[in-house]
Coordinates of C-alpha atoms in Angstrom, one line a residue:
Chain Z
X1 CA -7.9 -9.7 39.6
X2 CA -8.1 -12.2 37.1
X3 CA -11.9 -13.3 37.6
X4 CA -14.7 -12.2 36.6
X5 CA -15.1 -9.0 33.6
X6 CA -11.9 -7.8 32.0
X7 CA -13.6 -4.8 30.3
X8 CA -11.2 -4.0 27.1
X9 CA -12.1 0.0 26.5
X10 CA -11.5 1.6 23.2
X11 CA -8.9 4.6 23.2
X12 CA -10.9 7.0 20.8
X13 CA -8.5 9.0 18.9
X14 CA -8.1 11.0 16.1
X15 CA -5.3 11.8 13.4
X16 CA -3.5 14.3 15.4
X17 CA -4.5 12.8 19.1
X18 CA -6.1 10.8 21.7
X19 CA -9.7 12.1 22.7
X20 CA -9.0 12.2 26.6
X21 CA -12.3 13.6 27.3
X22 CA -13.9 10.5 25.7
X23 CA -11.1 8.1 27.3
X24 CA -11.7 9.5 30.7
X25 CA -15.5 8.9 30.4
X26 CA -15.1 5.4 29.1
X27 CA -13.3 4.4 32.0
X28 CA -15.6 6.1 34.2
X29 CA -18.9 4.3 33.0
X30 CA -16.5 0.9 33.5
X31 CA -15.5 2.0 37.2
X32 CA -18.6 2.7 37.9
X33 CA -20.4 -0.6 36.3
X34 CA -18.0 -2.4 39.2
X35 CA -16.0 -4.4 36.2
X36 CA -13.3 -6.5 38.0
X37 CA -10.7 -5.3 35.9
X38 CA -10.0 -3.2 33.4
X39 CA -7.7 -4.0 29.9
X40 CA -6.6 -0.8 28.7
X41 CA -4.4 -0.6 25.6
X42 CA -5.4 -3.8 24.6
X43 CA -6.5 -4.8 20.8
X44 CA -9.6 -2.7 21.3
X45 CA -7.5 0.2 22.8
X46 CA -5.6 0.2 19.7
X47 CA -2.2 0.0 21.3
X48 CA -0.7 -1.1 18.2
X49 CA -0.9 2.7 16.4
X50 CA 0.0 4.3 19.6
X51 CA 3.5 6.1 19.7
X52 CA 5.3 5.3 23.6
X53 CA 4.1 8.9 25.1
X54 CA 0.9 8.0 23.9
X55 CA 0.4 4.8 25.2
X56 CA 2.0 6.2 28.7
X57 CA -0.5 8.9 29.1
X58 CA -3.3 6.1 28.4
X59 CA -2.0 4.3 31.2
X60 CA -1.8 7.3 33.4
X61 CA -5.4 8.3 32.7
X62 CA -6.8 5.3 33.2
X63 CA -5.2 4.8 36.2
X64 CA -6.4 8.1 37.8
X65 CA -10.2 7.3 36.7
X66 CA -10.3 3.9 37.5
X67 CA -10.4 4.3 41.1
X68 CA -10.2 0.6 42.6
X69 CA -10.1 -1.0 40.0
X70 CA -7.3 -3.0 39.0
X71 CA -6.0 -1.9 35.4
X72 CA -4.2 -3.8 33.6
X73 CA -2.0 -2.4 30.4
X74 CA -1.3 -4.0 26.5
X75 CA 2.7 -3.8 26.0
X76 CA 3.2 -5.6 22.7
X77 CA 5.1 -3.9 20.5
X78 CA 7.2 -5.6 17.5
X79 CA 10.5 -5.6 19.0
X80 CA 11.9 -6.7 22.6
X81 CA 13.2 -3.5 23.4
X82 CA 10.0 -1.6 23.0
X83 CA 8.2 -4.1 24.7
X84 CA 10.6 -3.6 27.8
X85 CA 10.4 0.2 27.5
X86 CA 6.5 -0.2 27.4
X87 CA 6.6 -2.5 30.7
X88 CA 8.3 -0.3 32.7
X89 CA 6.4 2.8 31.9
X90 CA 3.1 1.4 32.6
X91 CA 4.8 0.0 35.8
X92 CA 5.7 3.4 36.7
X93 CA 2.2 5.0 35.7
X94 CA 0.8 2.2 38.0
X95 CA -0.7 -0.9 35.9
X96 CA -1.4 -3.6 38.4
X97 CA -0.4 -6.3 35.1
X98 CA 0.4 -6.4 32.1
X99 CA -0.7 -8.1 28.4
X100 CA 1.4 -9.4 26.5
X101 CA 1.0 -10.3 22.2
X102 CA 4.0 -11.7 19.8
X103 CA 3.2 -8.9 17.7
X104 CA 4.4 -9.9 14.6
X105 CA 5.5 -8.5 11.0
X106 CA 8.0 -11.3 9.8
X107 CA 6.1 -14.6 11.5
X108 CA 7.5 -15.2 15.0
X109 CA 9.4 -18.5 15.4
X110 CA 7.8 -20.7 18.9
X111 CA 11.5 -20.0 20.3
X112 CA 11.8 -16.8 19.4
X113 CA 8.5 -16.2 21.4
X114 CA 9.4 -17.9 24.3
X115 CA 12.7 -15.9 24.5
X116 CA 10.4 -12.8 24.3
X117 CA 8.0 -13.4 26.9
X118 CA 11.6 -15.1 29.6
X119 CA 12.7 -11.3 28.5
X120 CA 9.8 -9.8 30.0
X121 CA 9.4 -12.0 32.9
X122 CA 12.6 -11.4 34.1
X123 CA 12.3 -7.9 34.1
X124 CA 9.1 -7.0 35.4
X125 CA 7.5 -6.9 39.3
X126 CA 3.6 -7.3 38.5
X127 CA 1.6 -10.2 36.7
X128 CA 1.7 -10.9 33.3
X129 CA -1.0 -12.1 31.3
X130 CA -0.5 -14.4 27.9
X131 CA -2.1 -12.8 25.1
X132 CA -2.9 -15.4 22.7
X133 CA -4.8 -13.9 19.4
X134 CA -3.2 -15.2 16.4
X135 CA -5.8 -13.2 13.8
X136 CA -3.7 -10.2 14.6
X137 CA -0.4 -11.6 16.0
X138 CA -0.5 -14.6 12.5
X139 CA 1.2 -16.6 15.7
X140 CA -0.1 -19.5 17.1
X141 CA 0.8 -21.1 20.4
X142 CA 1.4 -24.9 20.5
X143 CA -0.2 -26.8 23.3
X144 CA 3.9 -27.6 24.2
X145 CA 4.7 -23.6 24.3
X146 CA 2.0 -23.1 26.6
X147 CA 3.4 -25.2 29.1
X148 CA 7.3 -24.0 28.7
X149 CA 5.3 -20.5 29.6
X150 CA 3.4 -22.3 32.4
X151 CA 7.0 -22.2 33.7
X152 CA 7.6 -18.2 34.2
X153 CA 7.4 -17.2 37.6
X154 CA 4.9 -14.1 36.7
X155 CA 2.8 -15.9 34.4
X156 CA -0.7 -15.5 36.0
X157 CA -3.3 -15.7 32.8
X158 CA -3.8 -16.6 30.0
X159 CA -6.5 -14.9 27.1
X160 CA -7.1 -17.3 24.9
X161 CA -9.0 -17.2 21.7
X162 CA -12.4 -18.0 21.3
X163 CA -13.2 -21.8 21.7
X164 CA -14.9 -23.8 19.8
X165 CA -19.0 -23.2 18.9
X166 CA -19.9 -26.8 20.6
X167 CA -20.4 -27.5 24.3
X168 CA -18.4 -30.6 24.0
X169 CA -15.5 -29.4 22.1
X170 CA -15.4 -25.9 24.3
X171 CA -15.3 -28.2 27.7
X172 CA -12.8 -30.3 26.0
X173 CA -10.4 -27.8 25.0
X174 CA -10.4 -25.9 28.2
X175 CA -10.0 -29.2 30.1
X176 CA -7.2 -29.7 28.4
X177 CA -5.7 -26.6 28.8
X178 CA -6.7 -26.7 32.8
X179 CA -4.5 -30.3 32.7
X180 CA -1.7 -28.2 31.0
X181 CA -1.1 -25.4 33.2
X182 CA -0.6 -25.0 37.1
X183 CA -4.5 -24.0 38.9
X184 CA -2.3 -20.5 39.5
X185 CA -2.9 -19.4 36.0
X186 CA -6.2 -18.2 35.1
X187 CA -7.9 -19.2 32.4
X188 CA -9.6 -16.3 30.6
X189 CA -11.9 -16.5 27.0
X190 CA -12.3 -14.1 24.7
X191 CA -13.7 -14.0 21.5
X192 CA -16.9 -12.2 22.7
X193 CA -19.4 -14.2 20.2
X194 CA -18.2 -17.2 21.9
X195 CA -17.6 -16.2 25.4
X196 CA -20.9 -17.8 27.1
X197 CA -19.8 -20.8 25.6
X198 CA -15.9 -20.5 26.7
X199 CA -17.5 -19.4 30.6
X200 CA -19.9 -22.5 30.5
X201 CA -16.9 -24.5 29.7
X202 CA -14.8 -23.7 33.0
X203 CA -13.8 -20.4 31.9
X204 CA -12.5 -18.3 34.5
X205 CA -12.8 -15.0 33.7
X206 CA -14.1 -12.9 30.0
X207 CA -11.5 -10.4 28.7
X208 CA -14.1 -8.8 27.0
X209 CA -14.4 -6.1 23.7
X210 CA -17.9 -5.5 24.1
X211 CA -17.8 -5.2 28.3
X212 CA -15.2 -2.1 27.4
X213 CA -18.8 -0.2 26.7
X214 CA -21.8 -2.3 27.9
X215 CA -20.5 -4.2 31.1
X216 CA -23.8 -5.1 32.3
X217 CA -25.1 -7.3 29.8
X218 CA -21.4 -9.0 29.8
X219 CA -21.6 -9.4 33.7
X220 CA -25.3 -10.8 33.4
X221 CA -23.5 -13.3 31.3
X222 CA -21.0 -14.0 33.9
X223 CA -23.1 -14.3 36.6
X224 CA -25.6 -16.9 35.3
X225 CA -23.1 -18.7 34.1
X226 CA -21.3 -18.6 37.4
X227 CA -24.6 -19.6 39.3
X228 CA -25.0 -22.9 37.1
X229 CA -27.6 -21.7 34.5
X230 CA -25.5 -22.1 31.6
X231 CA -28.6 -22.3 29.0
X232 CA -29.9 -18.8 30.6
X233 CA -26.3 -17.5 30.2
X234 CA -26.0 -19.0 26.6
X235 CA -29.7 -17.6 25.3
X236 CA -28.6 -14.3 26.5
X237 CA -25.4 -14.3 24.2
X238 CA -27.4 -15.9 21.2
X239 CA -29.8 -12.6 21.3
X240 CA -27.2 -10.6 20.5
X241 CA -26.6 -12.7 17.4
X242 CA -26.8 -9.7 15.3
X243 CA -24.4 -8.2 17.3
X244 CA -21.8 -11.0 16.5
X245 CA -22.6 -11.3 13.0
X246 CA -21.4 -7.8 12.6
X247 CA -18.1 -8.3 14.6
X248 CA -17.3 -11.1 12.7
X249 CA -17.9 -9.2 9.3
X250 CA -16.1 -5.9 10.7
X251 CA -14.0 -7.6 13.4
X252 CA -15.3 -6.0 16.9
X253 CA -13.3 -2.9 17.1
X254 CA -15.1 -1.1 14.2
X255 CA -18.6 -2.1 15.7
X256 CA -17.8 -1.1 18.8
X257 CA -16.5 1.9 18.0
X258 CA -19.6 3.0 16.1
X259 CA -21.3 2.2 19.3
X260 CA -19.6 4.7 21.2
X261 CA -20.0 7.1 18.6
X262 CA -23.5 6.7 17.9
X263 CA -24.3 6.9 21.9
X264 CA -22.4 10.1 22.1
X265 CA -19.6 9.1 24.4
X266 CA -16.7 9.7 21.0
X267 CA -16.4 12.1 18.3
X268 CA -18.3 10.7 15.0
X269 CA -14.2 9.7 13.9
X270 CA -12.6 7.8 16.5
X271 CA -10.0 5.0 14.8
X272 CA -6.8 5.8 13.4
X273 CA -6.8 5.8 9.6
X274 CA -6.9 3.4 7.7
X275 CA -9.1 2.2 9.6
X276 CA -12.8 2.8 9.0
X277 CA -16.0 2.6 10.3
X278 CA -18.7 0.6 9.7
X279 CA -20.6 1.0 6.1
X280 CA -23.5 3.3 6.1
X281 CA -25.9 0.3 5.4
X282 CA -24.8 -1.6 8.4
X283 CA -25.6 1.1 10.5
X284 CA -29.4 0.3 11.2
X285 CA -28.4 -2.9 12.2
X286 CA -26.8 -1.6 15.2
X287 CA -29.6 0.2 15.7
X288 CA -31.8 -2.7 16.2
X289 CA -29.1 -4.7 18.8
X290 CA -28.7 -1.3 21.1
X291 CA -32.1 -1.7 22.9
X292 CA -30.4 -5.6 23.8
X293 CA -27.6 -4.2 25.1
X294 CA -28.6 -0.9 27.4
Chain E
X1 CA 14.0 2.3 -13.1
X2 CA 11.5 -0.8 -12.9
X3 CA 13.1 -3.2 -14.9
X4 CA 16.2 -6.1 -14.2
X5 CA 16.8 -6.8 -10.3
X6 CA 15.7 -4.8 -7.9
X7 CA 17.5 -5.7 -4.7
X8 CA 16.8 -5.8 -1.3
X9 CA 19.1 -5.4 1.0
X10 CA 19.1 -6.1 5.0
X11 CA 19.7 -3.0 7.1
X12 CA 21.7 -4.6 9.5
X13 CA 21.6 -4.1 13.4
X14 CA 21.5 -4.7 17.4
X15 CA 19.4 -4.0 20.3
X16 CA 21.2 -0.6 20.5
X17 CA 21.6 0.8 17.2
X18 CA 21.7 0.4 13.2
X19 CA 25.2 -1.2 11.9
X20 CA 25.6 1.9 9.7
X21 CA 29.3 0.6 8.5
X22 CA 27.7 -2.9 7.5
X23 CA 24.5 -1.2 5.6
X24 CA 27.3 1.2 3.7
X25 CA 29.2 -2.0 2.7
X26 CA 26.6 -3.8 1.4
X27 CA 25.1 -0.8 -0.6
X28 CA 28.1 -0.6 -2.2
X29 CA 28.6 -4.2 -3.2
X30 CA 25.1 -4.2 -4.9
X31 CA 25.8 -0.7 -6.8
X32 CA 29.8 -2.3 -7.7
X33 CA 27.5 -5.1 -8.8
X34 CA 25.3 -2.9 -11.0
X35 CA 21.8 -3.8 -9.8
X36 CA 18.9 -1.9 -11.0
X37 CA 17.8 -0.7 -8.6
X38 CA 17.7 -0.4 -4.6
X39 CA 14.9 -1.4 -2.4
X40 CA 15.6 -0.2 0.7
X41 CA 13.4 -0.6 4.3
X42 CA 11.7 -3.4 2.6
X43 CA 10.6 -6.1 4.6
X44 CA 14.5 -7.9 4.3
X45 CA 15.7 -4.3 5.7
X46 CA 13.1 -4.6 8.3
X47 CA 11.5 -0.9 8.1
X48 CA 8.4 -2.2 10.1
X49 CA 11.6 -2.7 13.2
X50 CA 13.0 0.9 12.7
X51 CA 11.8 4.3 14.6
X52 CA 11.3 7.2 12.0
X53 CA 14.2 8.7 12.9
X54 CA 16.4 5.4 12.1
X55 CA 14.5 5.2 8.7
X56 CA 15.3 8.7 7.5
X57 CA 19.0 8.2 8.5
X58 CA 19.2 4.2 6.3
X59 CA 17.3 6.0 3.2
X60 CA 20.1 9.0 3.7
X61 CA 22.9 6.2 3.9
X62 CA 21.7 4.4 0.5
X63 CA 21.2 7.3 -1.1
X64 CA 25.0 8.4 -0.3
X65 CA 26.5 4.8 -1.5
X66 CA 24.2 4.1 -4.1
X67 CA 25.8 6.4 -6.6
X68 CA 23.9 6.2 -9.9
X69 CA 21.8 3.6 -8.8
X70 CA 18.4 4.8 -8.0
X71 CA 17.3 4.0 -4.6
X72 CA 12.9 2.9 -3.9
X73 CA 12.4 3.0 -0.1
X74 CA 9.8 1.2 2.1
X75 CA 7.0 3.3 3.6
X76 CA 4.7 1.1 5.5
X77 CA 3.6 1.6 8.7
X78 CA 0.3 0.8 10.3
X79 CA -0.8 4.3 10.5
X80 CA -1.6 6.6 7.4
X81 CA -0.4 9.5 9.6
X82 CA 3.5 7.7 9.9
X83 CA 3.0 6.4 6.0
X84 CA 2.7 10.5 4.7
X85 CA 5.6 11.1 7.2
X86 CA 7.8 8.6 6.0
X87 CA 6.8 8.9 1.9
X88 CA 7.8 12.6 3.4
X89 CA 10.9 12.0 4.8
X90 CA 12.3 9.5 2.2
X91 CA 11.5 11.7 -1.0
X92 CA 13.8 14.4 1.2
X93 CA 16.4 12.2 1.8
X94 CA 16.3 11.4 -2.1
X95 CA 14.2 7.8 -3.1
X96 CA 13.9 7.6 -6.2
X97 CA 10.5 5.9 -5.8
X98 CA 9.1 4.7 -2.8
X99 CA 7.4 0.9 -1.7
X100 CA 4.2 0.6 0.2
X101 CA 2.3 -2.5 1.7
X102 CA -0.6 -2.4 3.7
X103 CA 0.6 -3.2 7.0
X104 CA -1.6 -4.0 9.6
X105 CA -2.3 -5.2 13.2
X106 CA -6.3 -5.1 12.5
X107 CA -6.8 -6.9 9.4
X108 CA -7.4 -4.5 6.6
X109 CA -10.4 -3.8 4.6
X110 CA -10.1 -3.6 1.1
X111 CA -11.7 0.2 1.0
X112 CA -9.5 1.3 3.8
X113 CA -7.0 -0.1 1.7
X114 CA -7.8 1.7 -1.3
X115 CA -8.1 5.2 0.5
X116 CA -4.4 4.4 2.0
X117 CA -2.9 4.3 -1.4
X118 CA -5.0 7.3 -2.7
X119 CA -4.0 9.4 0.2
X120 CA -0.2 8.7 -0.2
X121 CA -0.6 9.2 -4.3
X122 CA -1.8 12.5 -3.7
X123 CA 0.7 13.1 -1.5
X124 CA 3.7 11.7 -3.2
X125 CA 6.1 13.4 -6.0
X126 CA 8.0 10.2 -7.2
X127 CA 6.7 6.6 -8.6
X128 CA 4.9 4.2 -6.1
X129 CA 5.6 1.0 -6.2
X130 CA 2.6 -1.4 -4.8
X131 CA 4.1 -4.0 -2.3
X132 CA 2.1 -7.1 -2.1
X133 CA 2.9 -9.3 0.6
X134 CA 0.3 -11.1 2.8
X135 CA 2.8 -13.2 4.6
X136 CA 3.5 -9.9 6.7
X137 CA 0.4 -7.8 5.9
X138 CA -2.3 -10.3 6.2
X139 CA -4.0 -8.5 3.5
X140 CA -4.6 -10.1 0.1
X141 CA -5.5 -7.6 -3.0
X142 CA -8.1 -9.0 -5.4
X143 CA -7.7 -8.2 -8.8
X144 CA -10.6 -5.8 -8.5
X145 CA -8.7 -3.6 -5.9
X146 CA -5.7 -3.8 -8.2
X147 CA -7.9 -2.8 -11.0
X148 CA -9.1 0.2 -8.4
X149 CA -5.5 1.3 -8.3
X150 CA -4.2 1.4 -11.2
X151 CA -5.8 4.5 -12.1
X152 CA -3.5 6.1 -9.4
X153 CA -1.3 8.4 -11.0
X154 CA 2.0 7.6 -9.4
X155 CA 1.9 3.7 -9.6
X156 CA 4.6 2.4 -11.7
X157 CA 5.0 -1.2 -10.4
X158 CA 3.4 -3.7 -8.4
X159 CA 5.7 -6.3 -6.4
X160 CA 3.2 -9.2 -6.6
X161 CA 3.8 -12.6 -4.0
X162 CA 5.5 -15.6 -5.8
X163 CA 3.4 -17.4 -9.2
X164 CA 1.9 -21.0 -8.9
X165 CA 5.1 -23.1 -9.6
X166 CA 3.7 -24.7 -12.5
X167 CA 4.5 -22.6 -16.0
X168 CA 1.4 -22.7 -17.2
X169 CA -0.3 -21.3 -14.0
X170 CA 2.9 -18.8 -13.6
X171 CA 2.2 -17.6 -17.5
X172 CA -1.7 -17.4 -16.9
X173 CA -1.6 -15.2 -13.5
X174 CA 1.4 -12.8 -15.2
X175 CA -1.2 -13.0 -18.6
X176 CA -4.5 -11.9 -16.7
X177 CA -2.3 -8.8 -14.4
X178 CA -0.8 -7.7 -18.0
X179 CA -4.6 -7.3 -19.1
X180 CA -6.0 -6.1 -15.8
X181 CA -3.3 -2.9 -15.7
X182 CA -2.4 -0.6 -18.0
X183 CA 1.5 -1.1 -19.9
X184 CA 3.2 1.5 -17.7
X185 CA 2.7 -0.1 -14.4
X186 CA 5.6 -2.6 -14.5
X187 CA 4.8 -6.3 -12.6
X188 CA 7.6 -7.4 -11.0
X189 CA 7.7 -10.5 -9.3
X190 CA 9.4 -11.4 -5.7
X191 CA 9.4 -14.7 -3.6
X192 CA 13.0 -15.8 -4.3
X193 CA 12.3 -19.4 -5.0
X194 CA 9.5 -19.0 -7.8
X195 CA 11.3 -15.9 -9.8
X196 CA 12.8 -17.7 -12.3
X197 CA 9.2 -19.0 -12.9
X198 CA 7.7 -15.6 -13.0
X199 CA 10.3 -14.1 -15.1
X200 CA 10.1 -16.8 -18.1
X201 CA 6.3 -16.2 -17.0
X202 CA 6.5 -12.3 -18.2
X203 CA 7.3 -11.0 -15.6
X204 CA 9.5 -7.7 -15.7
X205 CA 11.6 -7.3 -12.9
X206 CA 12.8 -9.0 -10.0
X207 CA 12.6 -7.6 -6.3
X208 CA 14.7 -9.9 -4.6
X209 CA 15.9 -10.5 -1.1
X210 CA 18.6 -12.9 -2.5
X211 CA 19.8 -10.2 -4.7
X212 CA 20.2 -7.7 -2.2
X213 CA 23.2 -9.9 -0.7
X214 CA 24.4 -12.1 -4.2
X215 CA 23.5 -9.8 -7.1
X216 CA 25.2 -11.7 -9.5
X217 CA 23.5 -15.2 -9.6
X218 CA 20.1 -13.5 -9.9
X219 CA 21.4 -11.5 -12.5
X220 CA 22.4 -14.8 -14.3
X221 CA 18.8 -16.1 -13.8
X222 CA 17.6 -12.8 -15.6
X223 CA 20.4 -12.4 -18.2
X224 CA 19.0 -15.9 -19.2
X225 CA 15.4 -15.6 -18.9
X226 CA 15.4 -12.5 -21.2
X227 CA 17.9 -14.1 -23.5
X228 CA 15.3 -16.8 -24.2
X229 CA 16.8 -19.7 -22.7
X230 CA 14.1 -20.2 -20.2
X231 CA 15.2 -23.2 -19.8
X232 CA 18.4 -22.5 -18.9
X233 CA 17.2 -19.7 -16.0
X234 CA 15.2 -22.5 -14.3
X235 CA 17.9 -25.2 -14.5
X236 CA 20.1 -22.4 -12.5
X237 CA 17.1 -21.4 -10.1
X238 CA 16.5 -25.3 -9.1
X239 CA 20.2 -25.7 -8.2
X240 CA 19.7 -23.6 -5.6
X241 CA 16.8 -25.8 -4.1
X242 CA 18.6 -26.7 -0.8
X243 CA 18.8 -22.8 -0.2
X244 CA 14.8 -22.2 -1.1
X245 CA 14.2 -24.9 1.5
X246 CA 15.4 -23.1 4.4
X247 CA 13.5 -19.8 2.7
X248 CA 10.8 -21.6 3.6
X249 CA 11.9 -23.1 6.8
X250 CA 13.1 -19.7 8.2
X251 CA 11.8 -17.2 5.9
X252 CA 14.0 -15.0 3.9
X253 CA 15.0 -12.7 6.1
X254 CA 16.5 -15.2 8.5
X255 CA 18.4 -17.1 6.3
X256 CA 19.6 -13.8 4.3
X257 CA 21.1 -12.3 7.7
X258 CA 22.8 -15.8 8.7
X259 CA 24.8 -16.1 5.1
X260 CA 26.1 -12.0 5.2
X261 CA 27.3 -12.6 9.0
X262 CA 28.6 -16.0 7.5
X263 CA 30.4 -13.8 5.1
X264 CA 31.9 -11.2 7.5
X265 CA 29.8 -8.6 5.9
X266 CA 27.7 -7.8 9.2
X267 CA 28.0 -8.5 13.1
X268 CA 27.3 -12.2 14.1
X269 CA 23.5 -10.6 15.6
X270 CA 22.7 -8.4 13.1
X271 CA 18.3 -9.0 13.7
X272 CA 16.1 -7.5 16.1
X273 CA 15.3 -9.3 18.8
X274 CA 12.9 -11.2 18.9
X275 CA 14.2 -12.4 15.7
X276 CA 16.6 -14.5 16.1
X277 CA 18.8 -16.4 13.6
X278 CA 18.5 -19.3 12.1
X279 CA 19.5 -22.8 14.1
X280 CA 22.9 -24.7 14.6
X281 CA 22.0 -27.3 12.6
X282 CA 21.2 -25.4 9.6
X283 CA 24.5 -23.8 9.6
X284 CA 25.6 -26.4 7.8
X285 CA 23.5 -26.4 5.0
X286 CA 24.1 -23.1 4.0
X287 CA 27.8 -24.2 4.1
X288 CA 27.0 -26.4 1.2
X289 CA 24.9 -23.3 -0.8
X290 CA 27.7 -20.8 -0.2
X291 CA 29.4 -22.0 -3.7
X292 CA 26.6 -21.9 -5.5
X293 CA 25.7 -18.2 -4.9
X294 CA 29.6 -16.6 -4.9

């Protein structure tokens, strides 16, 4: 399952619940687009502000809508005991693997995270896939943790952040990190502004925030990458540079999630306060990158 | 109430439960010790760890061994809907005044911010106390926002990170706060290692993690610093320098837990997991600090 699109849905929501309407129809569109996999509860499904029952029905859902394909499920959770609680509930309600983040509030120590993620492994019967964002985690792996992971029996792929904005320097670092760990772990990017550039690399697969609601232009992407015409795959990205100029300003959760609003397929409010949407004066913006992305 | 030392004490506990014995005994020792005040749930008692149910029962416990000392309790969560419960719960239970720092797993903006506080002000019978920590938050308050704030109603005090360790930088960034917020909103100053700086600085208070397990030295430090003999507070602040070295090594909290199970005050694990205590090697150090701080 890890190749290809890893579509990251949002899980609309309000102050009092989850909007499973809108969640059902999310994954619908994604089922239906043919994404290889699907990454519910992950940053973009806000798993982080979800209560347990929550995040188990979200798991449930998806599962019943996704049809074939494979869904994978966001466990983090700040302590060890929660994140084994969340593992075994999405087992139950049928993920096919699961996501791990060393979700933080006091800084996590590099031991302290390997001891997490041994935890996990040894508990769990399905794949597990590193989840390596440090903007939202404030933990960054070393090179040498990487390959201690490289060591756990389910490890099977890695997300890693975006790379960097050179050809060079992208193929460099994911050559590296191909020399580091054993060919059974995939090699995912994310980091959607930089994605072409992470695939043209020797990416394997894009865990992506934007294929969550427009899969098409993100498999596009994929496939001309895949089929050797890497400038085609990498002018097709750098169109929707107004797109990434407002998830870098907003991060891509809040832009996304005006997307769905603004297209109908969530209430107007679909974060959990605090968060916000996007400012009034950034909506026409959005207008202007829609017609690049439907 | 927001004046002297403010301490912070760990709320000790295992995989299973909260050490409700420990937390008594160490509530007691600070009242005995005639702190201030009482910050409980703040990031050294780990509230960000604790289910809601666990937080209502450690506010109830302070406020039954506190005795005259009133007891400020830590609100943050990453959801406004579990901040108003909490602030809720907490003000039943009997705080005296209540802590709150933008937590976050998406990085705050500084208008979602703002309407956080405002909703929990309106909400809120006793003093807030602004908690600013971006080691755990990630979010850094500019002045403006702090400007924004003050015109809350309930905001008495601002816990601000630790001053530049240079005087005259400490005495400038206390000097420009004093003039950017109005006299009743006390500024009290935290990061262990650079109080004695910030209180011959101006500032008025101490929140200490330090303080919520050796009350008495800190007192010493601001006994002296009020007395005049800056001097004097600083010399006693720098003798502790091997100890603010392994602050910064481990981070408070760490070090904090391993010297009160050192003590026989709590469990040898007395952390959440993943948190994990401090290494063998280190041990030894804080042998050598131990007579310094009893």
């Amino acid at each position: 399952m890890f190749t290809g699109l890893s579509a990251f849905p949002l899980t609309p929501m309000n102050e009092t619940e989850i909007d499973e309407r809108a969640f059902r129809g999310l994954i619908q569109r994604l089922a239906a687009a043919g994404v290889t996999s699907l990454g519910v509860l992950g940053s973009t499904g806000n798993y982080a502000y979800l209560t347990r029952e929550e995040r188990k029905r979200v798991v449930s859902l998806a599962v019943e809508e996704a049809g074939k394909v494979p869904v994978m499920v966001g466990i983090g959770a700040l302590r060890t005991r929660q994140v084994l609680e969340l593992a075994e509930d999405a087992q139950q309600a049928g993920a096919k693997a699961l996501l791990l983040a060393p979700v933080s509030y006091q800084k996590l120590r590099e031991e302290e995270v390997f001891q997490l993620y041994q935890s996990v492994n040894d508990a769990i019967s399905v794949p597990l896939c590193l989840y390596d964002n440090p903007g939202t985690t404030q933990f960054t792996f070393s090179d040498e943790l990487y390959g201690r992971l490289a060591g756990l029996s389910r490890l099977a792929a890695i997300k890693i952040p975006g790379v960097p904005d050179d050809a060079a320097q992208a193929k460099a670092r994911i050559d590296r990190l191909r020399q580091l760990l054993p060919d059974k772990i995939a090699i995912g990017v994310s980091g959607d502004a930089l994605a072409a550039r992470g695939l043209n690399a020797g990416g394997e697969l894009w865990f992506s925030v934007l294929g969550g609601l427009f899969p098409q232009v993100c498999q596009r992407i994929i496939r001309l990458s895949a089929a050797g015409q890497q400038l085609e795959a990498q002018n097709l990205s750098d169109r929707l540079a107004p797109l990434w100029a407002l998830f870098a300003k907003y991060g891509s959760l809040r832009v996304v999630a005006a997307l769905a609003a603004r297209l109908g397929l969530t209430e107007a409010v679909n974060l959990p306060q605090p968060l916000a949407s996007i400012d009034r004066e950034d909506a026409g913006r959005l207008e202007a990158v829609l017609p690049l992305l439907e």
